[in-house]
mmCIF file with all atom_site columns, C-alpha atoms in Angstrom:
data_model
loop_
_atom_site.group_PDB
_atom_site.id
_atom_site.type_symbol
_atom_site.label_atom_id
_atom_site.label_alt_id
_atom_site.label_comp_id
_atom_site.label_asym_id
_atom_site.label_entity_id
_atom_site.label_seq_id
_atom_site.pdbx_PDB_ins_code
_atom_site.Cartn_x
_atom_site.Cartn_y
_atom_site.Cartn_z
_atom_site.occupancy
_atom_site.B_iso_or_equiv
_atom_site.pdbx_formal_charge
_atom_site.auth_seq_id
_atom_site.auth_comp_id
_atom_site.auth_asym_id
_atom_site.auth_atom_id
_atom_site.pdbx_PDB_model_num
ATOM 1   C CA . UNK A 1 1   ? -0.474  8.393   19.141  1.00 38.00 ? 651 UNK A CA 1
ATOM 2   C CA . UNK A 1 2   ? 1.495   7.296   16.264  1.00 42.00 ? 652 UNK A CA 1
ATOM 3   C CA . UNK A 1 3   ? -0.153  3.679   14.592  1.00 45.00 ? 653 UNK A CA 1
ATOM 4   C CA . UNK A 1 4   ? 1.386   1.845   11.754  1.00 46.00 ? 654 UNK A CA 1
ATOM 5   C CA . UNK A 1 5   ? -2.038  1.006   10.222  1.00 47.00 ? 655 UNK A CA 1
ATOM 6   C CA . UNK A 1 6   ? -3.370  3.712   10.676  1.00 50.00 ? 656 UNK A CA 1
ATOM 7   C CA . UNK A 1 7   ? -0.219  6.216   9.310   1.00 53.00 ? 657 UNK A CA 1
ATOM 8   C CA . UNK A 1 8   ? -1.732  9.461   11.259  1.00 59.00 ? 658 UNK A CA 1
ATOM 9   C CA . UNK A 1 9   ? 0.315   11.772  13.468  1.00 65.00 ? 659 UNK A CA 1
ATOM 10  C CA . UNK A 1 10  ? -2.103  12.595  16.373  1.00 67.00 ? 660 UNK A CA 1
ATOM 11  C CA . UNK A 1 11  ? -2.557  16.595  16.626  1.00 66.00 ? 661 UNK A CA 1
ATOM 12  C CA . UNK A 1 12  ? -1.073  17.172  19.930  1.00 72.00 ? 662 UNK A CA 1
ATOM 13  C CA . UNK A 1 13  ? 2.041   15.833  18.572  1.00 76.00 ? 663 UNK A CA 1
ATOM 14  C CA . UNK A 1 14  ? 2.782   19.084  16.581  1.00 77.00 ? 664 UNK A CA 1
ATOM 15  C CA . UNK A 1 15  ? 0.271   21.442  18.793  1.00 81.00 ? 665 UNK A CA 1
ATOM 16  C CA . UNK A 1 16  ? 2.103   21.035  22.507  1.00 84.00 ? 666 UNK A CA 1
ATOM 17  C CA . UNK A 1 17  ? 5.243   21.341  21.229  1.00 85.00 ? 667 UNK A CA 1
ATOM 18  C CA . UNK A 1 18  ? 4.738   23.992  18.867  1.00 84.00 ? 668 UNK A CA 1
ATOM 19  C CA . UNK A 1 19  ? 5.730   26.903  21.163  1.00 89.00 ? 669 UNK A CA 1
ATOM 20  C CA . UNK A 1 20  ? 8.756   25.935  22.536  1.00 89.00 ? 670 UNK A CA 1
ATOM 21  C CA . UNK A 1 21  ? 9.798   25.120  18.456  1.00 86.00 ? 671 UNK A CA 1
ATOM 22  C CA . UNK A 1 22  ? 8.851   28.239  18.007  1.00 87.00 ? 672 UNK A CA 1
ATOM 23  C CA . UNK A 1 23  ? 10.684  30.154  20.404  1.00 90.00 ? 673 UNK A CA 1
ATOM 24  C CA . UNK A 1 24  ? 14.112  27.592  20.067  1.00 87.00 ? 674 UNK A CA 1
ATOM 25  C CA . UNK A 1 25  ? 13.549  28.576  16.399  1.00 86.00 ? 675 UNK A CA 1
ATOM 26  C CA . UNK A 1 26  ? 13.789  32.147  17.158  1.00 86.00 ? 676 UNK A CA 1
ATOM 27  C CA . UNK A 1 27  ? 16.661  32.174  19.356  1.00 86.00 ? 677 UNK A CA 1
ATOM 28  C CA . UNK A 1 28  ? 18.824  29.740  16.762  1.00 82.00 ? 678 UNK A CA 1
ATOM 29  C CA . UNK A 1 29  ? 17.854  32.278  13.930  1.00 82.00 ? 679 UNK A CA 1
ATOM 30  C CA . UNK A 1 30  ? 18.994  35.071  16.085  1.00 82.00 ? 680 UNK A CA 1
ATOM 31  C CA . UNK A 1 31  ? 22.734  33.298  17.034  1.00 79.00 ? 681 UNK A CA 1
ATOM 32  C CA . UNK A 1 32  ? 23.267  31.357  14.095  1.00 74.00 ? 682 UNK A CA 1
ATOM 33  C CA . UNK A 1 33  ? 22.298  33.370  10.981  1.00 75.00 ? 683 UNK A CA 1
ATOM 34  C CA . UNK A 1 34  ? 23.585  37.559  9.868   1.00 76.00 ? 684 UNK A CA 1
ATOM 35  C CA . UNK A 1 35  ? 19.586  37.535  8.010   1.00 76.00 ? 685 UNK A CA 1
ATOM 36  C CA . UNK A 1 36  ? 17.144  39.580  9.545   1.00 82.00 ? 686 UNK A CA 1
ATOM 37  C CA . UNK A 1 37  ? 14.968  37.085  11.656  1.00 81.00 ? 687 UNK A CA 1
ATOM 38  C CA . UNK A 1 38  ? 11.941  37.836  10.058  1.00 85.00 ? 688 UNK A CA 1
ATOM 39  C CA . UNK A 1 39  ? 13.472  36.615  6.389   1.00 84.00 ? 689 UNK A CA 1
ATOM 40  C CA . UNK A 1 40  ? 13.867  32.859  7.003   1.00 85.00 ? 690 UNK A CA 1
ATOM 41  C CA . UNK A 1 41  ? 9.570   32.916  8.357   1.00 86.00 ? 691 UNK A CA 1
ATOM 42  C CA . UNK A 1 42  ? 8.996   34.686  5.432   1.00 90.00 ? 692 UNK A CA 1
ATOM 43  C CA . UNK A 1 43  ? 10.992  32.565  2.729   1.00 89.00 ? 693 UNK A CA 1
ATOM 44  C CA . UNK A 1 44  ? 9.907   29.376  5.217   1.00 89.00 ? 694 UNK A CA 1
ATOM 45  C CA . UNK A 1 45  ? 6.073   30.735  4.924   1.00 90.00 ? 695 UNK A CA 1
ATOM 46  C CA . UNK A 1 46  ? 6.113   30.552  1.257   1.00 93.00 ? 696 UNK A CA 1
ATOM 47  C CA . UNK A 1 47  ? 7.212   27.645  0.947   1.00 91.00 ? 697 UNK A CA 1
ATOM 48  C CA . UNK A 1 48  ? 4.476   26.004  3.673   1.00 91.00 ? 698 UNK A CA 1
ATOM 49  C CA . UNK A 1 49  ? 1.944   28.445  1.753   1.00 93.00 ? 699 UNK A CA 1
ATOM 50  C CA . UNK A 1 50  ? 3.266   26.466  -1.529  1.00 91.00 ? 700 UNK A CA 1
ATOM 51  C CA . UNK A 1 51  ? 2.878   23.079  0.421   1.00 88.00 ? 701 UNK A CA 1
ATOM 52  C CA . UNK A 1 52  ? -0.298  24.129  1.941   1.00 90.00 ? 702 UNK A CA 1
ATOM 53  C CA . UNK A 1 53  ? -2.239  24.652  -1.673  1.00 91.00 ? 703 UNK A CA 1
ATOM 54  C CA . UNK A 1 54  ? -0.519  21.158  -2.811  1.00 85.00 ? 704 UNK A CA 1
ATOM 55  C CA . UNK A 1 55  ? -2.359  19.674  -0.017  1.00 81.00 ? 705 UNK A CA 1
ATOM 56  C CA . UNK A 1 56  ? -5.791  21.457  -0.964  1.00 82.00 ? 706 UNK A CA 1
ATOM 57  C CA . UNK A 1 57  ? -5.018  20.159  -4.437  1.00 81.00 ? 707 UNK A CA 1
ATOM 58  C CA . UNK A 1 58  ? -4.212  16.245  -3.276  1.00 71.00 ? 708 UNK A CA 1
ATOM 59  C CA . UNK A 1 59  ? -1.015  15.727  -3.949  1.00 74.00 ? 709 UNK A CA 1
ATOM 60  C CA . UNK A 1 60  ? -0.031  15.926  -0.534  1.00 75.00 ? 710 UNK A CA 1
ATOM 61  C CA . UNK A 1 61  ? -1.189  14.895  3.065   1.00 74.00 ? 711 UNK A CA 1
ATOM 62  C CA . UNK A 1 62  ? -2.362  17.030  6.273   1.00 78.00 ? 712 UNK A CA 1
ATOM 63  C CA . UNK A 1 63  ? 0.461   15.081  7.890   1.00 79.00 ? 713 UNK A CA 1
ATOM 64  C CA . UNK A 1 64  ? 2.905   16.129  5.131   1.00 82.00 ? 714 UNK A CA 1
ATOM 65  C CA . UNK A 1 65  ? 1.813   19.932  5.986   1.00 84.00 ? 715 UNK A CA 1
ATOM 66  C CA . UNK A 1 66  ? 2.119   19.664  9.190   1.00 86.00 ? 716 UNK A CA 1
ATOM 67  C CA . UNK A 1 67  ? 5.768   18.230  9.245   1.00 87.00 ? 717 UNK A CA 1
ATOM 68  C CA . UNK A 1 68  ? 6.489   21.041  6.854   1.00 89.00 ? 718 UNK A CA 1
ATOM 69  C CA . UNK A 1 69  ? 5.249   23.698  8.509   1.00 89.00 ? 719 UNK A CA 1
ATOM 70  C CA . UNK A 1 70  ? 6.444   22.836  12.302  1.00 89.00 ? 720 UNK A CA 1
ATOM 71  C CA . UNK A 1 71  ? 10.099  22.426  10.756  1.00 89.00 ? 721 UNK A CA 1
ATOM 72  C CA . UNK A 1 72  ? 9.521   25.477  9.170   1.00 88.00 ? 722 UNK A CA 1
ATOM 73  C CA . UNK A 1 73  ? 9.126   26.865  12.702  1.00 87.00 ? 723 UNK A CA 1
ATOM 74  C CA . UNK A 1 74  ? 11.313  24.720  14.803  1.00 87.00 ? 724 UNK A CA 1
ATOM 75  C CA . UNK A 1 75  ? 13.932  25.530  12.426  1.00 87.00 ? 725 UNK A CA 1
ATOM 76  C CA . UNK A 1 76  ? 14.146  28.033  10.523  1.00 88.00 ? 726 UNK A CA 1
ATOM 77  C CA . UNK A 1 77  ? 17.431  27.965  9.419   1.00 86.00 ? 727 UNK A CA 1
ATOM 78  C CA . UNK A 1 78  ? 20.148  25.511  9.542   1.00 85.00 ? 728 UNK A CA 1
ATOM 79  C CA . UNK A 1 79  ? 23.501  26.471  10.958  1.00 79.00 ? 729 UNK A CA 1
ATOM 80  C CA . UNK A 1 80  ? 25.382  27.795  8.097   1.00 80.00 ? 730 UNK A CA 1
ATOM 81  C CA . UNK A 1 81  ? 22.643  27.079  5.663   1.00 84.00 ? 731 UNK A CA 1
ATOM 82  C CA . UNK A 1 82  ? 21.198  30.422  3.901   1.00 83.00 ? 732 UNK A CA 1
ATOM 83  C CA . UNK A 1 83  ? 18.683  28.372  2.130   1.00 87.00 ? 733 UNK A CA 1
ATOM 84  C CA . UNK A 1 84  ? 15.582  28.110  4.359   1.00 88.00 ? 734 UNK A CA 1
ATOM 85  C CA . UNK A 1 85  ? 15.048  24.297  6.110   1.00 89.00 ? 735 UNK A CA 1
ATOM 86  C CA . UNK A 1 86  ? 11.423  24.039  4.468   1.00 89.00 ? 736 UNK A CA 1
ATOM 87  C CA . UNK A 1 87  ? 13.273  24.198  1.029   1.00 90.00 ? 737 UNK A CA 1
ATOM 88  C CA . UNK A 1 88  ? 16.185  22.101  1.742   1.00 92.00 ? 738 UNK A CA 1
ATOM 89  C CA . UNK A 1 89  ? 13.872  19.381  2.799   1.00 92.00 ? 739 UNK A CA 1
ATOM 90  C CA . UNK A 1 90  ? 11.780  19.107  0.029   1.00 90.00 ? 740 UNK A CA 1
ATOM 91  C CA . UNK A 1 91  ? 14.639  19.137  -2.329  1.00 91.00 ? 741 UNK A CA 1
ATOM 92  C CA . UNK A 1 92  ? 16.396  16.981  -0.628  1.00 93.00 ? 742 UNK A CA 1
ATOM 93  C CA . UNK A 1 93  ? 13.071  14.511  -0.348  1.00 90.00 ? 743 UNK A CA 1
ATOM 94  C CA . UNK A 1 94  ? 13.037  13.960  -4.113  1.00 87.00 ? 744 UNK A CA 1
ATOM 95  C CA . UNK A 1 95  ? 16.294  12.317  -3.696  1.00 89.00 ? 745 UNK A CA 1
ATOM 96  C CA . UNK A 1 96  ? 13.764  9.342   -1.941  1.00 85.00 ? 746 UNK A CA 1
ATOM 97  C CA . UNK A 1 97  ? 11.889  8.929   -4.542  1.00 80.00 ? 747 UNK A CA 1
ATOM 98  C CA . UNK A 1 98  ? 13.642  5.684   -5.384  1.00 82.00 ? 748 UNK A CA 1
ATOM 99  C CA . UNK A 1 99  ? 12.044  4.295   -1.864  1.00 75.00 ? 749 UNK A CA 1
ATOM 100 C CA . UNK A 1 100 ? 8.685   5.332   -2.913  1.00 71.00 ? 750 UNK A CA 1
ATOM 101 C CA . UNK A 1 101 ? 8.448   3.669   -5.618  1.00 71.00 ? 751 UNK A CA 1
ATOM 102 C CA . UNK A 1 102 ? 10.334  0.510   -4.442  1.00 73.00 ? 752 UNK A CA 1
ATOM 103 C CA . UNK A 1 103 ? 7.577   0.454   -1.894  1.00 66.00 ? 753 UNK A CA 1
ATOM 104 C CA . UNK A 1 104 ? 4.943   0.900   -4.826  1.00 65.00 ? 754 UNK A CA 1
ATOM 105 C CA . UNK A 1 105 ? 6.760   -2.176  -6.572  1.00 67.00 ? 755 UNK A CA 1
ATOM 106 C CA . UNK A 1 106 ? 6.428   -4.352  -3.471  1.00 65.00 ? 756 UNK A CA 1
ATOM 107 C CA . UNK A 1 107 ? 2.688   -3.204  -2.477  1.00 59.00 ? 757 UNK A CA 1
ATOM 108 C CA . UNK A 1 108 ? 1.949   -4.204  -6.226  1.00 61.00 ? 758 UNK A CA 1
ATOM 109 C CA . UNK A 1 109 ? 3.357   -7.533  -5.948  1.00 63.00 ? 759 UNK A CA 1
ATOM 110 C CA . UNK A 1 110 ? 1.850   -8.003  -2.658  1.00 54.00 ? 760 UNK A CA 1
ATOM 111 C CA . UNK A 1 111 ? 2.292   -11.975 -0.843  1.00 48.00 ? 761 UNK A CA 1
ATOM 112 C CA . UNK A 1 112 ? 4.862   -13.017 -3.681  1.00 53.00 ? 762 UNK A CA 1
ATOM 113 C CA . UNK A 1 113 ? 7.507   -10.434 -2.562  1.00 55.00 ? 763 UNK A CA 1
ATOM 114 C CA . UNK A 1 114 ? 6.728   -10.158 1.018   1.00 54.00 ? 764 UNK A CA 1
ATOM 115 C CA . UNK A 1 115 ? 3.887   -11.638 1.808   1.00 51.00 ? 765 UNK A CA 1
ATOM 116 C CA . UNK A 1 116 ? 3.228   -9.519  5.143   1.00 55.00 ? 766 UNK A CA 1
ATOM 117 C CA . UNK A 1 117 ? 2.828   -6.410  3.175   1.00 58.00 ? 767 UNK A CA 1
ATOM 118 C CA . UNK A 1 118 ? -0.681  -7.630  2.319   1.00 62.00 ? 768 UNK A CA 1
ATOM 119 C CA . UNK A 1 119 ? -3.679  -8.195  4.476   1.00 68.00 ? 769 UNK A CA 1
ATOM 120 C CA . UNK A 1 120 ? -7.426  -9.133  3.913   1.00 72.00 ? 770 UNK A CA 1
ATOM 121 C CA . UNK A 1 121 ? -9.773  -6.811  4.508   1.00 74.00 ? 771 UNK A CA 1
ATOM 122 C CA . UNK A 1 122 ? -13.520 -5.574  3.856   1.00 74.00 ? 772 UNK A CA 1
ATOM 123 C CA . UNK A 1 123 ? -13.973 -2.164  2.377   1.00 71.00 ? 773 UNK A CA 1
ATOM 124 C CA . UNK A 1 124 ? -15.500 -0.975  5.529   1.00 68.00 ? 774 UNK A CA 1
ATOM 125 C CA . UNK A 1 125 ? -11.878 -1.995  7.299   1.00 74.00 ? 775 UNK A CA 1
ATOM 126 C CA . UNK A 1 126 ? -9.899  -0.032  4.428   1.00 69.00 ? 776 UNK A CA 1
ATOM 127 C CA . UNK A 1 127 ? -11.610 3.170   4.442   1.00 68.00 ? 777 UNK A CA 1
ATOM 128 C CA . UNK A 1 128 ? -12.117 3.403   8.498   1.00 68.00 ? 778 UNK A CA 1
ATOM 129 C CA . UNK A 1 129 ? -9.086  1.406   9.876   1.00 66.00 ? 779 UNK A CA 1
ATOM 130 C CA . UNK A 1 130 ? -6.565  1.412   7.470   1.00 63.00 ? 780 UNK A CA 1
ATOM 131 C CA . UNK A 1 131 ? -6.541  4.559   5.695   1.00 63.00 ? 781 UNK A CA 1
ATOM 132 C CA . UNK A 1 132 ? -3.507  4.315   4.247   1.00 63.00 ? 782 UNK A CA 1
ATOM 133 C CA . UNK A 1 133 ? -3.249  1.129   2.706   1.00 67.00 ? 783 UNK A CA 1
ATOM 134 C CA . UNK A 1 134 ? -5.024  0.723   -0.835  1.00 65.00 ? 784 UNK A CA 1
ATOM 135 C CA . UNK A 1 135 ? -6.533  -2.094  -2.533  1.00 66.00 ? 785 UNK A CA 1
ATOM 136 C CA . UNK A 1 136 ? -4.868  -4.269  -4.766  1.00 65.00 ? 786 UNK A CA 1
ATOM 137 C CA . UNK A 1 137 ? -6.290  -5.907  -7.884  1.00 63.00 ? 787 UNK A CA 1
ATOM 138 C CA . UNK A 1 138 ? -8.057  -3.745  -9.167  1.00 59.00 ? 788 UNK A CA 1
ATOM 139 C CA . UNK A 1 139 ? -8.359  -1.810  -12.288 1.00 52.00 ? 789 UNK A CA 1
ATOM 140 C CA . UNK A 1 140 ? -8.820  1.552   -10.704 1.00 52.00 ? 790 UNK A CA 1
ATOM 141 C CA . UNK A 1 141 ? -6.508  3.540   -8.849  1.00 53.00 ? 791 UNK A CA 1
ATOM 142 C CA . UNK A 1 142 ? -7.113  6.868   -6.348  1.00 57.00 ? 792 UNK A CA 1
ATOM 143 C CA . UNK A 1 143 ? -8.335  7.241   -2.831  1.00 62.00 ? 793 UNK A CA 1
ATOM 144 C CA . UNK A 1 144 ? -9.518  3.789   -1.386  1.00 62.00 ? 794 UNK A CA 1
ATOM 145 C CA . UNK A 1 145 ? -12.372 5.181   -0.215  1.00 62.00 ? 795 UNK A CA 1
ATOM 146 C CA . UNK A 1 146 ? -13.661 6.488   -4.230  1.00 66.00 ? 796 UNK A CA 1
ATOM 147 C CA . UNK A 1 147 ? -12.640 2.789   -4.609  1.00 65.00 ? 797 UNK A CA 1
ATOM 148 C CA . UNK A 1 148 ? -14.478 1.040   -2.622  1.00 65.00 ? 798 UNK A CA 1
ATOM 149 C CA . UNK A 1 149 ? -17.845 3.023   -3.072  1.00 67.00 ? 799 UNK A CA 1
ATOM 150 C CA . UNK A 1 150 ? -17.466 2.821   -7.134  1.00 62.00 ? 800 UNK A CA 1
ATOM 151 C CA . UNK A 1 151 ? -16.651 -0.752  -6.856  1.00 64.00 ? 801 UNK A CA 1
ATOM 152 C CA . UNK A 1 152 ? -19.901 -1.195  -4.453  1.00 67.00 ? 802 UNK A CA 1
ATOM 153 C CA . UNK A 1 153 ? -17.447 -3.747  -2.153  1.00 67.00 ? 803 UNK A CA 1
ATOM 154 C CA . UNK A 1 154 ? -17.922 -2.513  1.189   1.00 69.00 ? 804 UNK A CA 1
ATOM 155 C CA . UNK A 1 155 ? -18.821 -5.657  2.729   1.00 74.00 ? 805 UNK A CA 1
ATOM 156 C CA . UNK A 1 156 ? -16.402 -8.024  0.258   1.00 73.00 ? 806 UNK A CA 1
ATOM 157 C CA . UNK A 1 157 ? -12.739 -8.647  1.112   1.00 76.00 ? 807 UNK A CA 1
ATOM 158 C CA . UNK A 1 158 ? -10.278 -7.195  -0.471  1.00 73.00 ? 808 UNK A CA 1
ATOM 159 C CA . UNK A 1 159 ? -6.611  -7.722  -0.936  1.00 72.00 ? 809 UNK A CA 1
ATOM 160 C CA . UNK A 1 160 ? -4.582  -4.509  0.649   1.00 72.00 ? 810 UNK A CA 1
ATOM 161 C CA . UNK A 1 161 ? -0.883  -2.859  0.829   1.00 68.00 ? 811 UNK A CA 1
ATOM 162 C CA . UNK A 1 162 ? 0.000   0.201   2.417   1.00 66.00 ? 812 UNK A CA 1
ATOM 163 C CA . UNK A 1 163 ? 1.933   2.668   0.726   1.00 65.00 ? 813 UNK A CA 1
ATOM 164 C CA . UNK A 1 164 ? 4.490   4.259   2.191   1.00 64.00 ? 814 UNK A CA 1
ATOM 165 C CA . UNK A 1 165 ? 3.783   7.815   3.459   1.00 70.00 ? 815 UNK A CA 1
ATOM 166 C CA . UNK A 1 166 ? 5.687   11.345  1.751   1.00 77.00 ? 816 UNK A CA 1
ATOM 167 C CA . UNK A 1 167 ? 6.354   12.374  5.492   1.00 80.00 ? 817 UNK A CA 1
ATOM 168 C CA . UNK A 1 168 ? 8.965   9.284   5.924   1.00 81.00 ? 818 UNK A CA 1
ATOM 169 C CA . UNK A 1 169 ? 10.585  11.344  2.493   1.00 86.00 ? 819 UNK A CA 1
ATOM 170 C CA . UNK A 1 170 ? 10.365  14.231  4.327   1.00 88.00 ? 820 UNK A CA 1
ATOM 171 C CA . UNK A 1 171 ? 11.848  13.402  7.166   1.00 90.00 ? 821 UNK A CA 1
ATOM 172 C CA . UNK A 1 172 ? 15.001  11.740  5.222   1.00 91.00 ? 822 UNK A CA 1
ATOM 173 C CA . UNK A 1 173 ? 14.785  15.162  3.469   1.00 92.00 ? 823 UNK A CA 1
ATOM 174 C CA . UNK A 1 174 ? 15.188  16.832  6.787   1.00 92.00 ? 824 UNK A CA 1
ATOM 175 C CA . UNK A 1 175 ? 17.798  14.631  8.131   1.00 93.00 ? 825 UNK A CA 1
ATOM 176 C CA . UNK A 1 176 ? 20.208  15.307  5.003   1.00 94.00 ? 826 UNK A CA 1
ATOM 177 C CA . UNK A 1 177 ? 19.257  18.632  5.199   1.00 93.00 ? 827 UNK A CA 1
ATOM 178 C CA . UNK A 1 178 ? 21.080  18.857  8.937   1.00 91.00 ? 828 UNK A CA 1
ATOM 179 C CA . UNK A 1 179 ? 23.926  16.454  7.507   1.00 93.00 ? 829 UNK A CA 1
ATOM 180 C CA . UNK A 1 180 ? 24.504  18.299  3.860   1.00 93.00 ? 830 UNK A CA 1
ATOM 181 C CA . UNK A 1 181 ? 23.419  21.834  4.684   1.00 90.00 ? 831 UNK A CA 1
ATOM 182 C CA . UNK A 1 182 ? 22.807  23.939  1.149   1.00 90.00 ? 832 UNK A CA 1
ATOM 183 C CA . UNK A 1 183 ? 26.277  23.699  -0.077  1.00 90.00 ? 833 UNK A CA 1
ATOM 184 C CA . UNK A 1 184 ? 25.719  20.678  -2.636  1.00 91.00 ? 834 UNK A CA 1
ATOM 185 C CA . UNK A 1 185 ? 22.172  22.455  -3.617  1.00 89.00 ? 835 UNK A CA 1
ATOM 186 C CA . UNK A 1 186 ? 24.156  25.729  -3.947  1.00 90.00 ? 836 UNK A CA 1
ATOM 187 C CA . UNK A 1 187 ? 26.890  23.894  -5.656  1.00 90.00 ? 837 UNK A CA 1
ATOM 188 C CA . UNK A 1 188 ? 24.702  22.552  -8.692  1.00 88.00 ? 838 UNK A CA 1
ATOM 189 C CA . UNK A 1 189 ? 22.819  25.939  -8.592  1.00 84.00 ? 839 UNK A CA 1
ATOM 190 C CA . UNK A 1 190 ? 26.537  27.587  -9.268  1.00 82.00 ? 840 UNK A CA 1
ATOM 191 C CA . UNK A 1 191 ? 26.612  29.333  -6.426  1.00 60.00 ? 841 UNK A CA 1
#
């Protein structure tokens, strides 16, 4: 269901569950909140409309849209938040960054850092098995697949790294989200 090489969520994952998120949603917005119910699924439907055309664009993952937009669902609302959850854990996901690009700086430097961040593989491995990882090496950078058809080396080995997904930042995003609530957002906003 969930693979390390592979970095893909399986559909039922966020599809069976989706209901009951749903309805627990509902009935925390209800308890917890004095907003109408329908403004947090509006405010929260922006937001996965927002992360929805970044994904159409590239810049983010099906995954990363999916994790946005059952949260978004699931929960609303944090307890004593009046920010929506979709927004606090985006904003709070940028303050990951650091990790992304520390895991950028070790994929780069590959077997000298950590030499089990790298593996040997043949284009045809890259692009079907391990999707997320990207060649190393080489003068181009992008999708692996672009990669490997420009570079004409789908039968050569290749050196290979994964990079670390934007759902693992959105997840951290979340979990400060539950931990922080809005205040320190609302705090540097002046509010």
């Amino acid at each position: 269901m969930l693979d390390y090489f592979y970095r893909e969520v399986d559909p039922e994952l966020w599809i069976i569950p989706a209901p009951l998120a749903i309805a627990l949603g509902l009935a925390s917005t209800v308890h917890y909140t004095q907003l109408p119910v329908w403004f947090p699924y509006l405010f929260n439907g922006v937001i996965v409309g927002v992360v929805a055309l970044m994904y159409y664009l590239g810049f983010m993952g099906g995954g990363d849209l999916a994790a946005v937009a059952f949260t978004s669902a699931a929960l609303p609302v944090i307890h004593g938040s009046v920010l929506p959850t979709s927004l606090l854990m985006i904003l709070y996901s940028g303050l990951y960054l650091p990790l992304y690009y520390l895991g950028e700086l070790l994929r780069r430097c590959g077997s000298t850092c950590l030499p089990r961040l790298r593996a040997r593989v043949t284009g045809y491995e890259l692009v079907g098995k391990y999707k997320w990882w990207h060649p190393l090496g080489w003068r181009i950078e992008g999708d692996p697949h672009e990669v490997v058809a420009l570079m004409n080396a789908w039968d050569r080995e290749l050196d290979a790294a994964p990079l670390l997904p934007q759902v693992t930042l959105l997840f951290l995003g979340l979990l400060t989200a539950v931990i922080a609530g809005d205040a320190p957002i609302l705090a540097l906003l002046g509010g």
